[in-house]
Coordinates of C-alpha atoms and ligand atoms in Angstrom, one line a residue:
M2 CA -13.9 3.6 -26.6
S3 CA -11.1 4.1 -29.1
Q4 CA -10.1 1.3 -31.4
K5 CA -6.5 1.6 -30.3
K6 CA -5.0 -1.4 -28.5
I7 CA -5.5 -0.9 -24.7
R8 CA -2.1 -0.2 -23.2
V9 CA -1.9 1.2 -19.6
R10 CA 0.9 1.7 -17.2
F11 CA 1.8 2.0 -13.6
A12 CA 4.7 4.4 -13.3
P13 CA 6.1 4.5 -9.7
S14 CA 9.0 6.6 -8.6
P15 CA 11.1 4.1 -6.6
T16 CA 11.6 6.1 -3.5
G17 CA 10.3 3.6 -0.9
Y18 CA 7.8 0.9 -0.3
L19 CA 4.6 0.7 -2.4
H20 CA 2.0 3.0 -0.8
V21 CA -1.6 1.8 -0.7
G22 CA -2.5 4.8 -2.9
G23 CA 0.0 3.6 -5.5
A24 CA -1.2 0.1 -5.2
R25 CA -4.7 1.3 -6.0
S26 CA -3.4 3.1 -9.2
A27 CA -1.6 -0.1 -10.2
L28 CA -4.7 -2.2 -9.5
Y29 CA -7.1 -0.1 -11.5
N30 CA -4.7 0.0 -14.5
Y31 CA -4.2 -3.8 -14.1
L32 CA -7.9 -4.4 -13.9
F33 CA -8.6 -2.3 -16.9
A34 CA -6.0 -4.0 -19.0
R35 CA -7.1 -7.5 -18.0
N36 CA -10.8 -6.6 -18.6
Q37 CA -10.0 -5.2 -22.0
G38 CA -7.5 -7.8 -23.1
G39 CA -4.8 -5.0 -23.2
E40 CA -1.3 -4.7 -21.8
F41 CA -0.3 -3.6 -18.3
I42 CA 3.1 -2.0 -18.3
L43 CA 5.5 -1.2 -15.4
R44 CA 7.6 1.9 -16.0
I45 CA 10.0 3.2 -13.5
E46 CA 10.2 7.0 -13.1
D47 CA 13.7 7.3 -11.6
T48 CA 15.0 10.5 -13.0
D49 CA 15.0 12.0 -9.5
V50 CA 18.4 10.4 -8.9
A51 CA 18.8 11.8 -5.3
R52 CA 15.6 10.0 -4.1
S53 CA 15.4 6.9 -6.4
T54 CA 17.1 3.7 -5.3
E55 CA 17.5 0.2 -6.8
E56 CA 16.5 -1.1 -3.4
S57 CA 13.2 0.7 -3.5
L58 CA 12.5 -0.6 -7.0
K59 CA 13.0 -4.1 -5.8
M60 CA 10.6 -3.5 -2.9
V61 CA 8.0 -2.0 -5.2
M62 CA 8.2 -5.0 -7.6
S63 CA 8.0 -7.4 -4.7
D64 CA 5.0 -5.7 -3.3
L65 CA 3.2 -5.8 -6.7
K66 CA 4.1 -9.5 -7.0
W67 CA 2.7 -10.1 -3.5
L68 CA -0.5 -8.5 -4.5
G69 CA -0.6 -10.6 -7.7
L70 CA -0.5 -7.6 -10.0
N71 CA 1.8 -9.1 -12.7
W72 CA 2.9 -6.8 -15.5
D73 CA 3.2 -7.7 -19.1
E74 CA 6.1 -5.3 -19.9
G75 CA 8.8 -3.7 -17.9
P76 CA 11.7 -4.6 -15.7
Q77 CA 11.9 -8.0 -14.1
S78 CA 12.5 -8.9 -10.5
D79 CA 16.1 -10.2 -11.2
G80 CA 17.0 -6.5 -11.6
Q81 CA 18.7 -7.3 -15.0
T82 CA 16.2 -8.2 -17.6
E83 CA 13.2 -6.5 -19.1
I84 CA 10.2 -7.8 -21.0
G85 CA 8.5 -5.9 -23.8
S86 CA 9.4 -4.2 -27.1
Y87 CA 9.0 -0.6 -25.9
G88 CA 12.0 -0.5 -23.5
P89 CA 14.0 0.5 -21.8
Y90 CA 11.4 0.9 -19.1
K91 CA 13.5 2.7 -16.6
Q92 CA 13.6 6.4 -17.3
S93 CA 17.2 6.7 -16.2
E94 CA 18.1 4.5 -19.2
R95 CA 16.1 6.7 -21.6
L96 CA 17.9 10.0 -21.2
D97 CA 19.0 10.1 -24.9
I98 CA 15.4 9.8 -26.0
Y99 CA 14.3 12.8 -23.9
L100 CA 17.3 14.9 -25.1
D101 CA 16.2 14.2 -28.7
V102 CA 12.7 15.3 -28.0
A103 CA 13.9 18.4 -26.2
E104 CA 16.1 19.2 -29.2
E105 CA 13.0 18.9 -31.4
L106 CA 11.0 21.3 -29.2
L107 CA 13.9 23.8 -29.2
K108 CA 14.2 23.6 -33.0
I109 CA 10.5 24.2 -33.6
G110 CA 10.5 27.1 -31.2
K111 CA 8.3 25.5 -28.5
A112 CA 11.0 25.5 -25.9
Y113 CA 14.1 27.7 -25.2
Y114 CA 17.3 27.7 -23.1
C115 CA 16.9 30.0 -20.1
F116 CA 19.9 31.3 -18.2
M117 CA 18.2 33.1 -15.4
T118 CA 19.8 32.4 -12.0
D119 CA 17.8 31.4 -9.0
E120 CA 18.4 34.8 -7.5
E121 CA 17.1 36.6 -10.7
L122 CA 14.0 34.3 -10.7
E123 CA 13.3 35.1 -7.1
I124 CA 13.6 38.9 -7.6
Q125 CA 11.3 38.7 -10.6
R126 CA 8.8 36.7 -8.7
Q127 CA 8.7 39.1 -5.8
K128 CA 8.3 42.0 -8.2
F129 CA 5.4 40.4 -9.9
I130 CA 3.7 39.6 -6.6
A131 CA 4.2 43.2 -5.4
E132 CA 2.6 44.4 -8.7
G133 CA -0.3 42.1 -8.2
K134 CA 0.6 40.1 -11.3
N135 CA 0.8 36.4 -11.9
P136 CA 4.3 35.3 -10.6
H137 CA 5.1 33.2 -13.7
V138 CA 8.6 33.4 -15.1
S139 CA 9.1 36.0 -17.8
S140 CA 12.5 35.1 -19.3
P141 CA 14.6 37.5 -21.3
Y142 CA 15.9 34.4 -23.1
E143 CA 12.6 33.3 -24.5
N144 CA 13.3 34.5 -28.0
W145 CA 17.0 34.0 -28.1
D146 CA 18.5 32.4 -31.2
L147 CA 19.1 28.7 -30.5
E148 CA 22.7 28.8 -31.8
K149 CA 23.5 31.7 -29.6
A150 CA 22.1 29.9 -26.6
K151 CA 24.1 26.8 -27.4
Q152 CA 27.3 28.9 -27.6
E153 CA 26.5 30.2 -24.1
L154 CA 26.0 26.6 -22.8
K155 CA 29.3 25.6 -24.4
S156 CA 31.1 28.4 -22.6
G157 CA 29.9 26.8 -19.4
R158 CA 26.9 29.0 -18.5
P159 CA 24.3 26.9 -16.7
G160 CA 21.0 26.8 -18.4
V161 CA 17.7 25.0 -18.2
V162 CA 15.3 24.2 -21.1
R163 CA 11.9 25.8 -20.6
F164 CA 8.7 25.1 -22.3
K165 CA 7.0 28.1 -23.8
S166 CA 3.6 28.3 -22.3
Q167 CA 3.2 32.1 -21.9
H168 CA 1.8 32.6 -25.4
L169 CA -0.7 29.8 -25.2
K170 CA -3.6 32.0 -24.2
K171 CA -6.6 29.6 -24.1
D172 CA -8.4 27.1 -22.0
Y173 CA -7.4 23.5 -22.1
I174 CA -10.2 21.1 -21.8
L175 CA -9.7 17.6 -20.5
N176 CA -12.5 15.1 -20.9
D177 CA -11.5 13.1 -17.9
L178 CA -12.8 9.5 -17.7
V179 CA -13.6 9.9 -14.0
R180 CA -14.2 13.6 -13.5
G181 CA -15.9 14.6 -16.7
E182 CA -14.9 17.9 -18.2
V183 CA -12.0 19.7 -16.5
R184 CA -11.1 23.1 -17.7
F185 CA -7.6 24.5 -17.2
P186 CA -6.8 28.1 -18.1
S187 CA -3.4 28.0 -19.8
D188 CA -2.1 30.8 -17.5
M189 CA -2.3 28.3 -14.6
V190 CA 1.3 27.5 -15.4
G191 CA 4.3 29.5 -16.4
D192 CA 7.2 28.5 -18.7
F193 CA 8.0 25.3 -17.0
V194 CA 11.3 23.4 -17.0
L195 CA 11.8 20.4 -19.2
L196 CA 15.5 19.8 -18.7
R197 CA 17.3 20.9 -15.5
S198 CA 20.7 22.6 -15.8
D199 CA 22.4 19.3 -15.1
G200 CA 20.6 17.9 -18.2
M201 CA 18.2 15.8 -16.2
P202 CA 14.7 15.8 -17.6
V203 CA 11.7 16.4 -15.3
Y204 CA 8.7 14.2 -14.6
N205 CA 6.2 16.0 -16.8
F206 CA 8.4 15.8 -19.8
C207 CA 9.5 12.2 -19.5
C208 CA 6.0 11.1 -18.7
V209 CA 4.7 12.5 -22.0
V210 CA 7.6 11.2 -24.1
D211 CA 7.2 7.7 -22.6
D212 CA 3.4 7.6 -22.7
H213 CA 3.6 8.5 -26.4
L214 CA 6.5 6.2 -27.4
M215 CA 5.1 3.3 -25.3
K216 CA 1.8 3.8 -27.1
I217 CA -0.1 4.2 -23.8
S218 CA -3.8 4.5 -24.6
H219 CA -5.2 5.4 -21.1
V220 CA -3.6 7.0 -18.1
L221 CA -5.4 6.2 -14.8
R222 CA -3.7 8.0 -11.9
A223 CA -4.3 9.9 -8.8
E224 CA -6.0 13.3 -8.9
E225 CA -2.9 15.0 -7.4
H226 CA -1.5 14.8 -10.9
L227 CA -4.3 17.0 -12.5
P228 CA -2.1 20.1 -12.6
N229 CA 0.6 18.1 -14.3
T230 CA -1.9 17.0 -16.9
L231 CA -2.2 20.6 -18.1
R232 CA 1.6 20.8 -18.7
Q233 CA 1.5 17.4 -20.3
M234 CA -1.3 18.3 -22.7
M235 CA 0.8 21.4 -23.7
I236 CA 3.7 19.1 -24.6
Y237 CA 1.6 16.7 -26.5
E238 CA 0.1 19.6 -28.5
A239 CA 3.5 21.1 -29.2
M240 CA 4.8 17.7 -30.5
S241 CA 1.5 17.2 -32.5
W242 CA 1.1 13.9 -30.6
E243 CA -2.3 12.4 -29.9
F244 CA -3.4 12.6 -26.2
P245 CA -4.0 9.4 -24.4
L246 CA -7.3 9.3 -22.5
F247 CA -6.9 10.4 -18.9
G248 CA -8.8 9.4 -15.8
H249 CA -7.9 11.0 -12.4
I250 CA -8.9 8.9 -9.4
S251 CA -9.7 10.5 -6.1
L252 CA -7.1 10.7 -3.3
V253 CA -7.1 8.0 -0.6
L254 CA -7.7 9.8 2.7
D255 CA -7.5 8.7 6.3
E256 CA -10.6 8.7 8.4
D257 CA -10.0 12.4 9.4
R258 CA -10.2 13.1 5.6
Q259 CA -6.5 14.1 5.6
K260 CA -3.8 12.6 3.5
M261 CA -3.0 9.1 4.8
S262 CA -0.6 9.4 7.7
K263 CA 1.8 6.9 9.2
R264 CA 0.7 8.1 12.6
R265 CA -2.6 6.4 12.1
G266 CA -1.1 3.1 11.1
A267 CA 0.3 1.3 8.1
T268 CA 0.4 3.1 4.8
S269 CA 2.5 0.8 2.6
C270 CA 1.6 -2.6 1.3
F271 CA 4.7 -4.0 2.9
Q272 CA 3.5 -2.8 6.4
F273 CA 0.1 -4.5 5.9
K274 CA 1.9 -7.7 4.9
E275 CA 4.0 -7.5 8.0
E276 CA 0.9 -6.9 10.1
G277 CA -0.6 -10.1 8.8
Y278 CA -3.0 -8.9 6.1
L279 CA -3.7 -11.2 3.2
P280 CA -3.0 -9.8 -0.3
E281 CA -6.4 -10.9 -1.5
A282 CA -8.1 -9.0 1.4
L283 CA -6.0 -5.9 0.9
L284 CA -6.7 -5.9 -2.9
N285 CA -10.5 -6.4 -2.3
F286 CA -10.4 -3.5 0.1
V287 CA -8.4 -1.2 -2.2
T288 CA -10.6 -2.0 -5.1
L289 CA -13.5 -0.4 -3.2
L290 CA -11.5 2.8 -2.6
G291 CA -13.0 4.6 -5.6
W292 CA -14.8 1.8 -7.4
S293 CA -18.0 0.0 -6.5
H294 CA -19.3 -3.4 -7.4
P295 CA -22.4 -3.2 -9.6
E296 CA -24.4 -5.3 -7.1
Q297 CA -22.9 -3.4 -4.1
K298 CA -21.1 -6.5 -3.1
E299 CA -18.3 -6.0 -0.5
I300 CA -16.3 -9.3 -0.8
F301 CA -15.3 -10.5 -4.3
S302 CA -12.3 -12.1 -5.9
L303 CA -9.8 -10.4 -8.2
E304 CA -11.1 -12.7 -11.0
E305 CA -14.6 -11.4 -10.5
T306 CA -13.4 -7.8 -10.5
I307 CA -11.5 -8.3 -13.7
Q308 CA -14.8 -9.5 -15.3
L309 CA -16.8 -6.5 -14.0
F310 CA -14.3 -3.7 -14.0
N311 CA -15.5 -0.7 -15.8
V312 CA -13.9 2.8 -15.7
N313 CA -17.5 4.3 -15.6
R314 CA -17.8 3.0 -12.0
L315 CA -14.8 4.9 -10.7
H316 CA -16.0 7.7 -8.4
P317 CA -14.6 11.2 -8.3
S318 CA -15.1 11.7 -4.6
G319 CA -12.4 11.2 -2.0
A320 CA -12.0 7.6 -0.8
V321 CA -11.7 7.1 3.0
F322 CA -9.3 4.3 4.1
D323 CA -11.4 2.7 6.9
R324 CA -8.9 0.6 8.8
V325 CA -11.7 -1.1 10.8
K326 CA -13.3 -2.3 7.6
L327 CA -10.1 -3.6 6.3
K328 CA -9.5 -5.6 9.4
W329 CA -13.0 -7.0 9.1
M330 CA -12.5 -7.9 5.5
N331 CA -9.2 -9.6 6.4
S332 CA -10.9 -11.7 9.0
Q333 CA -13.5 -12.8 6.4
Y334 CA -10.7 -13.9 4.1
L335 CA -8.9 -15.7 7.0
R336 CA -12.1 -17.5 7.9
A337 CA -12.6 -18.7 4.3
L338 CA -9.2 -20.4 4.3
S339 CA -8.8 -24.1 5.0
N340 CA -7.1 -24.9 8.3
E341 CA -4.1 -26.2 6.5
D342 CA -3.8 -23.0 4.4
L343 CA -4.3 -20.7 7.4
W344 CA -1.7 -22.6 9.4
K345 CA 0.8 -22.3 6.5
K346 CA 0.3 -18.6 6.5
T347 CA 0.4 -18.2 10.3
E348 CA 3.4 -20.4 11.0
P349 CA 6.0 -18.0 9.7
F350 CA 4.7 -15.3 12.0
L351 CA 4.9 -17.7 15.0
K352 CA 8.4 -18.7 14.1
A353 CA 9.5 -15.0 13.6
A354 CA 8.1 -14.3 17.1
N355 CA 10.4 -17.1 18.4
L356 CA 7.5 -19.2 19.8
K357 CA 8.4 -22.6 20.9
L358 CA 5.5 -24.8 19.8
P359 CA 5.1 -28.4 18.6
Y360 CA 5.3 -27.3 14.9
E361 CA 5.8 -30.9 13.6
D362 CA 2.6 -32.1 15.2
K363 CA 0.3 -31.2 12.3
Q364 CA -2.8 -32.6 14.0
W365 CA -2.2 -30.2 16.9
A366 CA -1.4 -27.4 14.4
F367 CA -4.6 -27.8 12.3
S368 CA -6.8 -28.2 15.3
S369 CA -5.4 -25.3 17.1
I370 CA -5.7 -23.0 14.1
A371 CA -9.2 -24.2 13.6
V372 CA -10.0 -22.9 17.1
F373 CA -8.2 -19.6 16.7
K374 CA -9.5 -19.0 13.2
T375 CA -12.8 -17.5 14.3
Y376 CA -11.0 -15.0 16.6
M377 CA -8.2 -14.0 14.2
E378 CA -8.5 -10.7 12.3
T379 CA -4.9 -10.7 11.1
L380 CA -2.1 -13.4 11.0
V381 CA -0.3 -11.4 13.7
D382 CA -3.3 -12.1 16.0
G383 CA -2.1 -15.7 15.8
V384 CA 1.0 -14.7 17.6
T385 CA -1.1 -13.4 20.6
F386 CA -3.1 -16.6 20.8
Y387 CA -0.2 -19.0 20.4
T388 CA 2.0 -17.1 22.8
A389 CA -0.4 -18.3 25.5
L390 CA 0.5 -21.9 24.5
D391 CA 4.3 -21.5 24.7
D392 CA 5.5 -22.5 28.2
S393 CA 8.8 -20.6 27.7
K394 CA 6.7 -17.4 27.4
F395 CA 4.7 -18.1 30.5
E396 CA 5.1 -15.4 33.2
I397 CA 3.0 -14.0 36.0
K398 CA 2.0 -10.6 34.8
P399 CA 2.0 -7.6 37.1
E400 CA -1.8 -7.2 36.6
A401 CA -2.2 -10.6 38.3
S402 CA -1.0 -9.3 41.6
E403 CA -4.4 -8.2 42.8
V404 CA -6.0 -11.6 42.1
L405 CA -3.1 -13.3 43.8
A406 CA -3.7 -11.3 46.9
W407 CA -7.4 -12.3 47.2
E408 CA -8.2 -14.5 50.1
P409 CA -9.7 -17.6 48.3
T410 CA -7.1 -17.6 45.6
K411 CA -4.8 -20.1 47.3
V412 CA -7.4 -22.7 48.0
V413 CA -8.8 -22.3 44.5
L414 CA -5.4 -22.9 43.0
S415 CA -4.5 -25.8 45.2
E416 CA -7.7 -27.5 44.3
W417 CA -7.1 -26.7 40.6
A418 CA -3.6 -28.2 40.7
E419 CA -4.9 -31.2 42.6
L420 CA -7.6 -32.0 40.0
L421 CA -5.2 -31.5 37.2
K422 CA -2.9 -34.1 38.8
V423 CA -5.6 -36.7 39.1
H424 CA -6.9 -36.2 35.6
V425 CA -6.3 -39.2 33.4
G426 CA -4.5 -38.5 30.2
E427 CA -2.3 -35.7 28.9
S428 CA -5.0 -33.5 27.4
F429 CA -8.4 -32.0 28.2
T430 CA -11.5 -31.6 26.2
E431 CA -13.5 -28.4 26.7
A432 CA -16.1 -30.4 28.7
E433 CA -13.4 -31.9 30.9
F434 CA -12.0 -28.5 31.6
L435 CA -15.4 -27.0 32.4
K436 CA -16.1 -30.0 34.7
I437 CA -12.8 -29.4 36.6
Q438 CA -13.7 -25.8 37.0
E439 CA -17.1 -26.8 38.4
V440 CA -15.6 -29.2 40.9
V441 CA -13.2 -26.4 42.1
K442 CA -16.3 -24.2 42.6
V443 CA -18.1 -26.9 44.6
K444 CA -15.2 -27.9 46.8
T445 CA -14.0 -24.4 47.6
G446 CA -17.2 -22.4 47.5
A447 CA -15.5 -19.7 45.4
K448 CA -17.5 -18.3 42.6
G449 CA -17.6 -15.6 39.9
K450 CA -14.3 -13.7 39.5
N451 CA -13.0 -15.3 42.7
L452 CA -13.1 -18.6 40.9
F453 CA -12.4 -17.7 37.3
Q454 CA -9.6 -15.1 37.6
P455 CA -7.2 -17.2 39.8
I456 CA -7.5 -20.1 37.3
R457 CA -6.9 -17.7 34.4
V458 CA -3.7 -16.5 36.1
A459 CA -2.7 -20.1 36.6
V460 CA -3.1 -20.8 32.9
I461 CA -2.1 -17.6 31.2
G462 CA -0.4 -15.6 33.9
Q463 CA -3.0 -12.8 33.8
P464 CA -6.6 -12.4 34.8
H465 CA -7.9 -11.3 31.3
G466 CA -7.3 -12.8 27.8
T467 CA -8.4 -15.5 25.5
E468 CA -11.1 -17.8 27.0
L469 CA -9.7 -20.8 28.8
K470 CA -12.2 -23.2 27.3
I471 CA -10.5 -22.4 24.0
L472 CA -6.9 -22.6 25.2
V473 CA -7.0 -25.4 27.7
P474 CA -7.9 -28.1 25.2
L475 CA -4.8 -27.1 23.2
M476 CA -2.5 -27.4 26.2
T477 CA -1.0 -30.4 28.0
K478 CA -1.5 -31.5 31.5
T479 CA 2.3 -31.2 32.1
S480 CA 2.3 -27.6 31.0
L481 CA -0.8 -26.7 33.0
L482 CA 0.6 -28.3 36.1
K483 CA 3.9 -26.5 35.7
R484 CA 2.2 -23.2 35.4
A485 CA -0.1 -23.9 38.3
S486 CA 2.8 -24.8 40.6
Q487 CA 4.7 -21.7 39.5
V488 CA 1.8 -19.5 40.5
L489 CA 1.2 -21.4 43.7
A490 CA 4.9 -21.0 44.6
S491 CA 4.6 -17.3 44.1
L492 CA 1.9 -17.2 46.8
K493 CA 4.2 -18.5 49.5
Ligands
LIG501 N1 5.9 8.8 -11.0 C1 4.6 9.4 -10.8 C2 4.1 9.0 -9.4 O1 4.7 8.1 -8.8 C3 3.7 8.8 -11.8 C4 2.6 9.7 -12.2 C5 1.8 9.2 -13.4 O2 1.2 8.1 -13.3 O3 1.9 9.9 -14.4 O4 3.3 9.7 -8.9

């Protein structure tokens, strides 16, 4: 490894929430920096003004914070300040810097102003294709005198700045940290644009300028950027700047091995947060999308990963986002929480779902969450379980109608209500509940589903759902009686 100070960056384009693929790039850079005692930098690539928003930037920063991926340099969450001595860290605030480098490339003859119109470009492209040639731009302006081109611009003729790649007839070899040797023939790309006609610089250009000026030592990013890396290497070479080390990590794919799609479920960290995933679980899961623990462990803390992280363990093959595994992992993290912590994390979801529950009764809260803990895979599952305990949400579901029409249902429910009434005390232990159920069986002669399903309907309004021996001990006699009489009344 080079002697240079380790400086890595995560460089999102703020055009929406943080995608899990982006989170993984951020995570690997973060882990590498922390493992090596280096710096982790957040740089905002917002030169695509039409798509970048301040709102998205805030969302991305809040998602990174939620995951616990704190950065050492870059913009801060207040939206005003920045930390670090290599700023500004938002590309939209660095335009003068890019213009200066573009001017330098123009001066040394590595770039030129091109005035071809879109129409001319398209005609040329079609012609090259028809002739069976490479459809790269061949601009008549390539060798124009710079002063002459500047006069044209002054006179109002729109022009872009193109990088001269046509004469670079050689292979570019990248020793990728993840993929090993990657060979690019230079004619893979044509004379590409550095500055658009409105003066805005493009991603490939800004990225090189910033990585150089911000002294980035390693670039770990998704493999979809490999073709960009060739362009970027050309710019580094033209400026006689040293390349950083590159590592291109595999794409994150859905189970069907296609790009992750919203149709299959959540794709952004924010959605996973809303669905009740814990940041620790999501991070643990994402860590394994392209990296493996040396002892093949599946569950490990961020601290442990920092100690063990090594770029050599990043895999080049595609990583499949297994949603079932993520859910399982989340359930393991939920189970490892204390009842108090799990309640604290679940409570906001219950309140957001408008559940009327005895929130102030902490003893009830901790004992109920202790019961549900083993069944919860996400915090949102808590809403399903607790909804059954909220009287205001009790209703007789349409799927109960068959059970309600059975012959023995009425006697079963009358007996059930009677036994509830004579029970001493406001609550039931599991054993007391099972005892009552047994007495109903003996007294009415009903058994199997004829016994259990009517009682379920009388407790949760439907014949299927969470086991009653779990729920009933968390409910009050008043509530159970109210529900039973509502169901009995519906039979008349
Ligand atoms: N803004 C680019 C992206 O979001 C960053 C690519 C890079 O890391 O160089 O994909």
